[in-house]
Each structure stands twice: as structure tokens, then as C-alpha cells.
């Protein structure tokens, strides 16, 4: 179970998760046996435009934020000025995962992760890996801080995974898959 789960297989969805002085955007622990804090899935011909701005995630057994593009869907993510601080006692993930693909897929994903903080992940803190049959993925990861250099194990970006991981593993079948990623000015 997730705190917020959206499944979209047709049409367009514009979703904003944004913090303000009067309405805080804080996603907390979702129980001992839950999964992701926020999970957003597109398939078929669906499209998702996502803005996460100034949000705080405090823990989850799975990922703090996970997006999955399948079929011939498209996604556009802007994740800025947010804090992903996993303190869930039973977590096996605790990071942010931007992903997609699968047999027969032809996905389009554009993402930006800018000026955000990542601490306490058990797995990879920021994971942007894709397994499409075909598609075009473009990403920018810039100005983020993964972990805190304070000498305490609770301040690490990831206990057992990578700080930042990007990858493309094209699965068998017709079509081309391309991935262009820019990773700059991050502290890991």
C-alpha cells in the first residue's frame, strides 16, 4: 500500500505536489508493511506531467517516490527543492526511483531533479534506470545533495546502494532506445 498511488492508462494527468506556508506537502511513514510513499504509473497512451516542489518525504518501506512509464506512455517530471529523508525502520528502499519500460514499450520520459536532498536510503538514493524495448529518455540531475557529511550513519545518502544511478538496458525487440542524462554540480 502507498500513501498516494496513481495509475493512469489513458488521457493526460497534471499532478502537482507542492509545499506552501499554509499547506505543507509532507509524506510520512505509511505503516510497517507498506510499500512506496508515492507511486505514479502510466501505461497505454497515457501521459503524466509531474511537479514536486518543496515537498518532504520522511520514510517508507519501499521508495519515497517512484514513477513507472510503460506501454507507449510519456512522462515529464520536475522535482525541485524537495527533501527525501528516509527514516523508516523497515525500509528496503527509501530513495527516489524514476523508471519504465517492459516488453513492447515505446516510452518517452523527460525528467529534472534539481536542488533536492537525499538521506537515509537503504538502496540507491536517486535511481533513474529504464528497460524499454524502444523509447527516448532525457534527464537532468543537478545541484542535489546526497547524504550529509556529518560522520553519522543516519546522514548517509544510501546505506547499501549508490548515491545516484542512471542506466538504460534495452530489452529485445524492434525499435531504438536512447537515454541522454546530464549529471552536474551534485554533492554525493
CSV table of C-alpha atoms in Angstrom, one decimal, residues 14-82:
chain,number,residue,atom,x,y,z
A,14,UNK,CA,-1.1,17.0,-14.5
A,15,UNK,CA,-0.1,16.4,-10.8
A,16,UNK,CA,1.5,18.9,-8.5
A,17,UNK,CA,2.9,18.1,-5.1
A,18,UNK,CA,3.9,21.4,-3.7
A,19,UNK,CA,4.7,22.8,-0.3
A,20,UNK,CA,3.4,26.2,0.9
A,21,UNK,CA,3.2,28.1,4.2
A,22,UNK,CA,-0.4,27.2,4.6
A,23,UNK,CA,-0.4,23.7,3.1
A,24,UNK,CA,2.6,21.6,3.8
A,25,UNK,CA,3.4,18.7,1.4
A,26,UNK,CA,4.8,16.1,3.8
A,27,UNK,CA,4.6,12.4,3.1
A,28,UNK,CA,5.3,10.4,6.3
A,29,UNK,CA,5.7,6.7,7.1
A,30,UNK,CA,2.9,4.6,5.5
A,31,UNK,CA,3.0,1.7,8.0
A,32,UNK,CA,5.3,-1.1,8.8
A,33,UNK,CA,4.3,-3.3,5.9
A,34,UNK,CA,3.5,-0.7,3.3
A,35,UNK,CA,5.4,0.0,0.0
A,36,UNK,CA,6.1,3.3,-1.6
A,37,UNK,CA,5.2,6.6,-0.1
A,38,UNK,CA,4.2,8.0,-3.6
A,39,UNK,CA,3.9,5.7,-6.7
A,40,UNK,CA,2.8,7.0,-10.1
A,41,UNK,CA,2.3,4.6,-13.0
A,42,UNK,CA,1.4,5.3,-16.6
A,43,UNK,CA,0.7,2.8,-19.4
A,44,UNK,CA,-1.1,2.6,-22.7
A,45,UNK,CA,-1.1,6.0,-24.3
A,46,UNK,CA,-1.3,8.0,-21.0
A,47,UNK,CA,0.8,11.0,-20.2
A,48,UNK,CA,1.8,12.4,-16.8
A,49,UNK,CA,3.2,15.8,-16.1
A,50,UNK,CA,4.5,15.9,-12.5
A,51,UNK,CA,5.8,18.8,-10.4
A,52,UNK,CA,7.2,18.0,-7.0
A,53,UNK,CA,8.3,21.3,-5.4
A,54,UNK,CA,9.4,21.8,-1.8
A,55,UNK,CA,7.9,18.5,-0.7
A,56,UNK,CA,9.2,16.5,2.2
A,57,UNK,CA,9.2,12.7,2.4
A,58,UNK,CA,10.1,11.1,5.8
A,59,UNK,CA,10.1,7.4,5.1
A,60,UNK,CA,8.7,4.3,3.5
A,61,UNK,CA,9.4,0.6,3.4
A,62,UNK,CA,9.7,1.0,-0.4
A,63,UNK,CA,10.6,4.1,-2.3
A,64,UNK,CA,9.8,7.6,-1.2
A,65,UNK,CA,8.8,8.5,-4.7
A,66,UNK,CA,8.5,6.0,-7.6
A,67,UNK,CA,7.4,6.7,-11.2
A,68,UNK,CA,7.0,3.9,-13.8
A,69,UNK,CA,6.3,4.5,-17.5
A,70,UNK,CA,5.1,1.5,-19.5
A,71,UNK,CA,3.4,0.9,-22.9
A,72,UNK,CA,3.7,3.9,-25.1
A,73,UNK,CA,3.1,6.4,-22.3
A,74,UNK,CA,5.0,9.6,-21.7
A,75,UNK,CA,6.1,11.3,-18.5
A,76,UNK,CA,7.6,14.7,-17.7
A,77,UNK,CA,8.9,15.3,-14.2
A,78,UNK,CA,10.2,18.4,-12.4
A,79,UNK,CA,11.4,17.5,-8.9
A,80,UNK,CA,12.9,20.6,-7.2
A,81,UNK,CA,13.8,21.9,-3.8
A,82,UNK,CA,12.5,18.7,-2.0
